[in-house]
Coordinates of C-alpha atoms and ligand atoms in Angstrom, one line a residue:
X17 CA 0.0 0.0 0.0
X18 CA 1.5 3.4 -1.3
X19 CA 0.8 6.6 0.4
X20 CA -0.9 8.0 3.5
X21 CA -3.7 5.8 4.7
X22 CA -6.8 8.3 4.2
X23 CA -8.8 6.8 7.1
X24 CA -6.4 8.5 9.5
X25 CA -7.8 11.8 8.1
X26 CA -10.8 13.8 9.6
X27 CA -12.5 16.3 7.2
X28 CA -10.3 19.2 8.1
X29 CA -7.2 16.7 8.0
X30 CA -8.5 15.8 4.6
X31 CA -9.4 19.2 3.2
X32 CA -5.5 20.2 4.4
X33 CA -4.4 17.0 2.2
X34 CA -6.7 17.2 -0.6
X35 CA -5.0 20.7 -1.2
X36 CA -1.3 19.5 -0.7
X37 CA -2.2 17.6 -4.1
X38 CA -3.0 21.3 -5.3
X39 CA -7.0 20.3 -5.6
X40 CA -9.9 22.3 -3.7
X41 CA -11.3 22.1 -0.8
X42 CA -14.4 20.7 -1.9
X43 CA -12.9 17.6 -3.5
X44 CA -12.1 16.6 -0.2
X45 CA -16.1 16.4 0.7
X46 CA -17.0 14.3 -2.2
X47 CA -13.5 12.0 -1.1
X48 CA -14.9 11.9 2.6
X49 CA -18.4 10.8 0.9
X50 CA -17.3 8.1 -1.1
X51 CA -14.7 6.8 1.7
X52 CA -17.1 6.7 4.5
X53 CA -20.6 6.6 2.9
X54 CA -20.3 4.8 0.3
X55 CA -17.6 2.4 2.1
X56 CA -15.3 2.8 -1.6
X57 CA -11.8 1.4 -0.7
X58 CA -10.6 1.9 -4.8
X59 CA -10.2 5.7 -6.2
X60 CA -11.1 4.5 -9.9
X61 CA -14.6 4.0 -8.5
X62 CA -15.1 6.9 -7.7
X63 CA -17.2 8.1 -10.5
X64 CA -17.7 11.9 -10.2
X65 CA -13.6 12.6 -9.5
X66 CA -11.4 13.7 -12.1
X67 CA -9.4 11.4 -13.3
X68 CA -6.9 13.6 -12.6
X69 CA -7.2 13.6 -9.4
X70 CA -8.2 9.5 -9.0
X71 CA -4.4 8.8 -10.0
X72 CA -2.3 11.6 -8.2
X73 CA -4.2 9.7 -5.1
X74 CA -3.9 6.3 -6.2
X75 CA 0.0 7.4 -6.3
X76 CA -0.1 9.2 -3.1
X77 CA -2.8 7.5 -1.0
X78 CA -4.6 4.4 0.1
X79 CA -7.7 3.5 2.0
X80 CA -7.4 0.3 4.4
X81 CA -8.6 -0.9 7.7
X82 CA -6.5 -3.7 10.1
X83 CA -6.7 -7.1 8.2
X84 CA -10.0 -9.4 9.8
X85 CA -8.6 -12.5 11.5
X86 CA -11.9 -14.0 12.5
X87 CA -16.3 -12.9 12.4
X88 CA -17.9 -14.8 14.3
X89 CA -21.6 -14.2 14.8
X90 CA -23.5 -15.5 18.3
X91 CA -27.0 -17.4 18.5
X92 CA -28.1 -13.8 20.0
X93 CA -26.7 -12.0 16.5
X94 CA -24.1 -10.4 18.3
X95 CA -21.5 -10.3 15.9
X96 CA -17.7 -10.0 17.0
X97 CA -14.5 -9.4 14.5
X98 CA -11.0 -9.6 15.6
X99 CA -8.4 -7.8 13.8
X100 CA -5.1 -7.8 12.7
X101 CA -3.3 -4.6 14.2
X102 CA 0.2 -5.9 13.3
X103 CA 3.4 -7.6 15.3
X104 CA 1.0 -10.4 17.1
X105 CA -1.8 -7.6 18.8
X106 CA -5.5 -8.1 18.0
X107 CA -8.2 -5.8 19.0
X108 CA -12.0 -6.6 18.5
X109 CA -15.1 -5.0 17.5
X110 CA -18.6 -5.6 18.6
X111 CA -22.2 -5.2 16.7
X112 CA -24.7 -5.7 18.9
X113 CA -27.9 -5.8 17.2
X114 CA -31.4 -4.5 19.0
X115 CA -34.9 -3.9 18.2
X116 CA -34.4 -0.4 17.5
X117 CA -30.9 0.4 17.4
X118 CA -27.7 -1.6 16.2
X119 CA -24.4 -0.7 18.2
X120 CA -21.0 -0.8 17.6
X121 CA -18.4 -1.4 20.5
X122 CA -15.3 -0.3 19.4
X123 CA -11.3 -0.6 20.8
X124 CA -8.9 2.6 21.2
X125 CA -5.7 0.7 22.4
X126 CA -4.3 -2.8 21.7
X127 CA -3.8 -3.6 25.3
X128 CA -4.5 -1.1 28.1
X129 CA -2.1 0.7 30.5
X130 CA -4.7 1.7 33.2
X131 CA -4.6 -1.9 34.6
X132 CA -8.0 -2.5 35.9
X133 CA -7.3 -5.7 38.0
X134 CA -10.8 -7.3 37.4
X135 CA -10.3 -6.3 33.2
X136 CA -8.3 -8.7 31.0
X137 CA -7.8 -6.3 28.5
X138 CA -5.7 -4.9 31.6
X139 CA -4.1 -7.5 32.8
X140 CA -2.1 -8.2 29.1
X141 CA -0.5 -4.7 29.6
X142 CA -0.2 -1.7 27.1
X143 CA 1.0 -2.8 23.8
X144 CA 0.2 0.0 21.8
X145 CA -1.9 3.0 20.8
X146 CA -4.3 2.2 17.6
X147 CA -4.6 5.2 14.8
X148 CA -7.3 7.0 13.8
X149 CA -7.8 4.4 10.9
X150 CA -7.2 1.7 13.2
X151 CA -10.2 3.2 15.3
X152 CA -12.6 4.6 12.5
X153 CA -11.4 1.5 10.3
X154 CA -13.8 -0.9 12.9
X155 CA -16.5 1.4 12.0
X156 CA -16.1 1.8 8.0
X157 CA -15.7 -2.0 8.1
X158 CA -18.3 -3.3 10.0
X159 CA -21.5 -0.9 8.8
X160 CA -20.0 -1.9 5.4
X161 CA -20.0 -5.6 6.1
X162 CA -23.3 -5.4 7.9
X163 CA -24.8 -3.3 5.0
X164 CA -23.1 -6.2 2.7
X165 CA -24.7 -8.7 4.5
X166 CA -28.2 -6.7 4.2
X167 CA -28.1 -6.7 0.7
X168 CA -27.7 -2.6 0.6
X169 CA -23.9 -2.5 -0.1
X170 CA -24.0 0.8 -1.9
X171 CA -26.9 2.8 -0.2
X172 CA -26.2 6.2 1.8
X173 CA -29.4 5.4 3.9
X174 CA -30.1 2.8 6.1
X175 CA -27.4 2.3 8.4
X176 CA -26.7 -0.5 10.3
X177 CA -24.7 1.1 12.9
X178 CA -26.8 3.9 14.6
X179 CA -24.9 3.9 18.1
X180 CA -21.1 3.9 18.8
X181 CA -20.0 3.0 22.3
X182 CA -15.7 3.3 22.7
X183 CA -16.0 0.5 25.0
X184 CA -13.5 -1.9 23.9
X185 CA -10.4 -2.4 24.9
X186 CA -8.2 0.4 25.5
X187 CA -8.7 3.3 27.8
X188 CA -10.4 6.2 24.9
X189 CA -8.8 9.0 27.0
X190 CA -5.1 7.7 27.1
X191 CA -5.2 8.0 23.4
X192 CA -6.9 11.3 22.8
X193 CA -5.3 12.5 19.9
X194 CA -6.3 9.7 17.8
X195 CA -9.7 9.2 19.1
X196 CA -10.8 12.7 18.7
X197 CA -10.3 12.7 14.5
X198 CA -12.0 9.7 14.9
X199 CA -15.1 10.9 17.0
X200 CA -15.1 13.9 14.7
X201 CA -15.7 11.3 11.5
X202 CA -18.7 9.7 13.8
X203 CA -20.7 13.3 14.3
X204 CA -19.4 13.7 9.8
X205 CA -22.6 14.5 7.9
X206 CA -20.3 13.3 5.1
X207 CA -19.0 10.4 6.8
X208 CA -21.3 8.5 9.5
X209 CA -23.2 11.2 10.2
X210 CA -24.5 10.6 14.2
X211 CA -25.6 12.7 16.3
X212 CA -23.5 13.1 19.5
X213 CA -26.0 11.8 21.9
X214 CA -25.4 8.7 19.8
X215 CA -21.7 8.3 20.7
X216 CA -20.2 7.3 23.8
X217 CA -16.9 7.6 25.3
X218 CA -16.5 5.3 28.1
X219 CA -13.6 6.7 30.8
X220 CA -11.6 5.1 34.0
X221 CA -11.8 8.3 35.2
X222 CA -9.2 10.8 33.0
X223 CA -10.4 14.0 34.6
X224 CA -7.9 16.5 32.7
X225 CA -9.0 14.7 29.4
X226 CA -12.8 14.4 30.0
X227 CA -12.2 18.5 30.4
X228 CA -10.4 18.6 26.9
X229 CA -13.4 16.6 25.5
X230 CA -16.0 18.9 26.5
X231 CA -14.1 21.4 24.7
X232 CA -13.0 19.9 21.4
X233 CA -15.9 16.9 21.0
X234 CA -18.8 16.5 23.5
X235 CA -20.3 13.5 23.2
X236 CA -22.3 11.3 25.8
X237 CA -19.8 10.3 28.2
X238 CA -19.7 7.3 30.3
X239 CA -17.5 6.7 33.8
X240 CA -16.4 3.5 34.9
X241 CA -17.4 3.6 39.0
X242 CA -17.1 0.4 40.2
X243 CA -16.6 1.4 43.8
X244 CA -18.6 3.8 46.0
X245 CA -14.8 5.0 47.9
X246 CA -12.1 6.0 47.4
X247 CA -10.0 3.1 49.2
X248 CA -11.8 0.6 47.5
X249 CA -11.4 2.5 44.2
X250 CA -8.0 2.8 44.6
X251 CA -7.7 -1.2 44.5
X252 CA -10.4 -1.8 41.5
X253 CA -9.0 0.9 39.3
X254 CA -5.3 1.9 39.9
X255 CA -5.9 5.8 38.2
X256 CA -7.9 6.4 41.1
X257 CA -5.1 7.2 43.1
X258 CA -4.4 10.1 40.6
X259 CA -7.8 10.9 40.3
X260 CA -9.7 10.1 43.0
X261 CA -13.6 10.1 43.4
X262 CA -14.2 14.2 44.4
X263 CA -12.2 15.3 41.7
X264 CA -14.0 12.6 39.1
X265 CA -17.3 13.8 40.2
X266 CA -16.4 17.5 39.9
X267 CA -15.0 16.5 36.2
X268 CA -18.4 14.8 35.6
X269 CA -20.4 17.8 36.6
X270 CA -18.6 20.4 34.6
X271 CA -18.8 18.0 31.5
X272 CA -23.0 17.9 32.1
X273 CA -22.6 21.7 30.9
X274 CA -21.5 21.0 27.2
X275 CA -22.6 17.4 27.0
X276 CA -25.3 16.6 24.4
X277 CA -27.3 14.6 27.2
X278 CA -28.0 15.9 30.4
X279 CA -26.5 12.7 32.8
X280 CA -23.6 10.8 32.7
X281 CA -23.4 6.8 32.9
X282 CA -21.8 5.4 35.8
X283 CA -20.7 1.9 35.0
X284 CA -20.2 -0.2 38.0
X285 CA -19.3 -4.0 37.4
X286 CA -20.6 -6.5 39.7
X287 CA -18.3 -8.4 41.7
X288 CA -19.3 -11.4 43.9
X289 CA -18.7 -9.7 48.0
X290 CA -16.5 -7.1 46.9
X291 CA -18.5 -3.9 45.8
X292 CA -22.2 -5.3 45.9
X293 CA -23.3 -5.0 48.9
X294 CA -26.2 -3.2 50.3
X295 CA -23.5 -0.7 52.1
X296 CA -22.1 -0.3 48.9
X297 CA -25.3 0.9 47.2
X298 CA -26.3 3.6 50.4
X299 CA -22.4 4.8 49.8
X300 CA -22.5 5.2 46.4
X301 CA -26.1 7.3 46.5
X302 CA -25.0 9.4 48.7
X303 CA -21.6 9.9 46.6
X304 CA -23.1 10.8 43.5
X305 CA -25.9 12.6 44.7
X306 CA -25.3 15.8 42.7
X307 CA -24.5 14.6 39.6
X308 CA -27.3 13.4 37.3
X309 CA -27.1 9.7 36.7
X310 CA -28.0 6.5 35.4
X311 CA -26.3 3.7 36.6
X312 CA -25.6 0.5 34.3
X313 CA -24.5 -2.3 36.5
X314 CA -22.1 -4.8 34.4
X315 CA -22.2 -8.2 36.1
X316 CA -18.3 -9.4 36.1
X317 CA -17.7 -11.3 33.3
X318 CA -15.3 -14.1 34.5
X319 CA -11.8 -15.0 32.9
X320 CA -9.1 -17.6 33.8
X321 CA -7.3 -16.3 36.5
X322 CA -8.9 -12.9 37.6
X323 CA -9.7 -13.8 41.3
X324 CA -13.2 -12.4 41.0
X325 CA -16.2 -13.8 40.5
X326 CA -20.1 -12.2 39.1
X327 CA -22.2 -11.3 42.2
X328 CA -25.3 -13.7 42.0
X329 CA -28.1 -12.4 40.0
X330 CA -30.5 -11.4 43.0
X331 CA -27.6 -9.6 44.6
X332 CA -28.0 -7.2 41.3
X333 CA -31.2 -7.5 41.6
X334 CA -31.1 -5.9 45.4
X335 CA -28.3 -3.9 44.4
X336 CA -29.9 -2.2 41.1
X337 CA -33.3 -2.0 43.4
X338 CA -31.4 0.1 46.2
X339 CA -30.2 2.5 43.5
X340 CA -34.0 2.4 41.7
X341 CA -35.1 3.3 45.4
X342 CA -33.6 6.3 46.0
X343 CA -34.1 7.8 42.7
X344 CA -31.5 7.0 40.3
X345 CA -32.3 5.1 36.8
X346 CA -30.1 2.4 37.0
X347 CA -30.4 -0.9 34.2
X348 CA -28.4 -4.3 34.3
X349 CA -26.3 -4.6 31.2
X350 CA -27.7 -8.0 29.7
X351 CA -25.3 -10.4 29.1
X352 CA -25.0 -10.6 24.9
X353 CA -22.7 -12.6 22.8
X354 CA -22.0 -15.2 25.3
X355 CA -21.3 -18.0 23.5
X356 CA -18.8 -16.2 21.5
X357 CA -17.1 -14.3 25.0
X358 CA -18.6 -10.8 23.1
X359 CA -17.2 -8.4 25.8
X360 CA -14.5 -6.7 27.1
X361 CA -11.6 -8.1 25.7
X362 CA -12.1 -11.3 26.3
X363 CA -11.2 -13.1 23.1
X364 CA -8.3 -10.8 22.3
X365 CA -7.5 -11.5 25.9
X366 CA -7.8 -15.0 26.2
X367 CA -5.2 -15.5 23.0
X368 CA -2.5 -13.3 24.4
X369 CA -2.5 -15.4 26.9
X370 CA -2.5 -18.7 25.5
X371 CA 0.2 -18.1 22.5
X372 CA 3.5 -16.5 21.6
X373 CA 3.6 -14.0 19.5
X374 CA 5.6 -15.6 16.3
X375 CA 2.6 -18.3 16.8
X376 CA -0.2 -16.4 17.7
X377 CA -1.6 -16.1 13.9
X378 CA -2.0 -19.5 13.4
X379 CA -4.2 -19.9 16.8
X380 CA -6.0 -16.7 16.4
X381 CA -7.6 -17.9 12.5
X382 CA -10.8 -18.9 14.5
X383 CA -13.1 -20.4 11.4
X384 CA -16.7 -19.3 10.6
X385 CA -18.8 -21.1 13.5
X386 CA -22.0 -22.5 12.3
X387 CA -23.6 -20.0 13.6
X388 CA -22.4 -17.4 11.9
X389 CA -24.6 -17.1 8.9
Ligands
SAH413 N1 -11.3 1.8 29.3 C1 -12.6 2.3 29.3 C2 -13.5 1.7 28.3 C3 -13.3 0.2 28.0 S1 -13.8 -0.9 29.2 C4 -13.2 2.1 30.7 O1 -12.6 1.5 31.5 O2 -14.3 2.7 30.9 C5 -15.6 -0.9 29.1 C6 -16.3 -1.3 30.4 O3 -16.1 -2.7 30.7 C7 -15.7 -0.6 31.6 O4 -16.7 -0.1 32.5 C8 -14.9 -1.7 32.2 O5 -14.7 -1.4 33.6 C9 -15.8 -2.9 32.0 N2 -15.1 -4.1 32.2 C10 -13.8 -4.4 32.1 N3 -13.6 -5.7 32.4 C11 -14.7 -6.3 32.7 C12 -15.1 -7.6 33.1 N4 -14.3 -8.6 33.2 N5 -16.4 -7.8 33.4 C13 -17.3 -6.8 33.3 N6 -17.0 -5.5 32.9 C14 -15.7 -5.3 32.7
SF4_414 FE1 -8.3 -0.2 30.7 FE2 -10.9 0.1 30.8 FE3 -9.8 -2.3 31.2 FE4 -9.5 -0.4 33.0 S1 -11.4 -1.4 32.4 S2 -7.9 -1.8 32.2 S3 -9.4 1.4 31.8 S4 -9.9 -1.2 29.3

């Protein structure tokens, strides 16, 4: 592949490329169209370009997203694809389809340096940041392939991706300056077009970025909670000791004043007698009682090794109840994907820790199930 890879490029990014090749700015808009709309990946397609300007970027430029390594689709039709971000790493993407909205959860990082000790995306370390087309390329490839699948391939309508959710692995924030072309691409009217209530950003807790954000992007921002103090924080999620709860709240508050919706979602993960209790739940009212919430309680998805295991189902029942009691709208993320481990780094995970990496191709070539189409 010659050239700069244009999915790295927002529209400004583009515009400021699109005229190093001595074109005008407006090329660039039609470029953006066909690349993210239209899901084109081969400048002689591109019909209504000179072409002129079809081979200075076919000499200069190229259009490509990591390399798929498996797409598996669950009973459920959550559909999962792990990809091929070079020198052994993996990340994954997530569609999960619903009755009236089809998400995409997307990765930032191969790997994750914030070290979450109940998060196996964690516990494999930082390998690397992705780049805006390693981010952005999940979403031109899936709503592509989904759109394939539907039969629409070329259509500007009917998306299948209407949400975005940066809830993969990687920690969003830790990798701002890719992520934010990225976002900006999301909100495109030339590219995917959705509105910012439609895109979340889920946070450990960066408070001097989730400031930055408010600024340069707002979307609809999510914060990973899982403890209701700050000593039990400090063991869950490690950054808490930089940041600690009365600084993230304060953070969470001053973002409510740009965001596009007026609460913030608190994720809190459910694990078996160590945050679930019915102490816990009075705590964490009383914590976050002046920021508007909604609480989404993630019950611990297990992996070899973590330590931890998922509180029982009628101690989220209680626990979700207390919150319900005292006011705050709190829902119990369901469980999708199971049979093919769809969340939270778990099949990226689970290989990095089974292989090495001048073997780990081989392993990770996980055919078609049966299920898949
Ligand atoms: N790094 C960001 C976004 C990616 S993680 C963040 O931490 O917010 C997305 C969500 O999955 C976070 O709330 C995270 O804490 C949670 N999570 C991680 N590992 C999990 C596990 N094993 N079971 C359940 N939820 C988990
Ligand atoms: Fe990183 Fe999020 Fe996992 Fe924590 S939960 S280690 S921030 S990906």
């Amino acid at each position: 592949m010659s050239g700069v890879n244009l999915l790295n490029f927002d529209a400004d990014q583009l515009a400021a490329f699109v005229g190093s090749l001595g074109e005008k700015p407006f090329r660039a808009r039609q470029l953006l169209r066909w690349i993210h709309r239209r899901g084109a990946r081969d400048f002689d397609a591109m019909s209504d370009l000179a072409k002129s300007l079809r081979s200075k970027l076919s000499q200069h430029a190229h259009i490509g997203c990591p390399g798929v390594l498996s797409d598996v689709i669950a009973a459920d039709g959550t559909r999962k694809w792990l990809l091929d971000v070079g020198l052994g790493n993996a990340i994954e993407a997530v569609f999960i389809p619903e009755e009236d909205r089809g998400t995409l959860c997307m990765s930032t990082q191969a790997g994750c340096a914030v070290n979450c000790v109940f998060c196996s995306t964690g516990r494999q370390g930082f390998n690397r940041n992705l780049t805006t087309a390693e981010i952005v390329g999940q979403l031109w490839m899936a709503e592509h392939m989904l759109r394939a699948g539907a039969g629409g391939a070329d259509t500007n309508r009917d998306r299948a991706i209407s949400n975005v959710v940066l809830m993969g692995m990687g920690e969003p924030l830790q990798n701002y300056d890719a992520v934010l072309p990225a976002l900006r691409l999301m909100l495109d009217d030339n590219a995917y077009g959705l509105s910012r209530r439609r895109v979340t950003l889920s946070t450990s807790g960066m408070v001097p970025l989730i400031d930055r954000l408010a600024v340069d992007c707002p979307v609809a921002l999510a914060v990973s909670l899982h403890a209701s103090n700050d000593a039990l924080r400090d063991t869950l999620v490690p950054l808490n000791k930089k940041y600690p709860l009365r600084e993230l709240l304060a953070a969470c508050s001053r973002y409510l004043r740009t965001a596009p919706r007026d609460f913030i979602t608190f994720e809190y993960v459910m694990l078996d007698g160590i945050n679930d209790s019915d102490r816990h739940a009075a705590e964490l009212v009383a914590l976050v009682a002046d920021v508007p919430c909604k609480f989404n309680l993630i019950p611990f998805n297990p992996f070899p090794q973590s330590g931890f295991e998922r509180s029982s189902g009628q101690r989220i029942r209680a626990f979700a109840q207390h919150l319900a009691d005292a006011g705050i709208v709190t829902t119990t993320r369901r469980t999708r994907g199971d049979d093919i481990d769809a969340a939270c780094g778990q099949l990226a995970g689970d290989i990095r820790d089974r292989t090495r990496v001048g073997d780990r191709t081989a392993r990770r070539v996980i055919p078609l199930t049966a299920s898949a189409h």
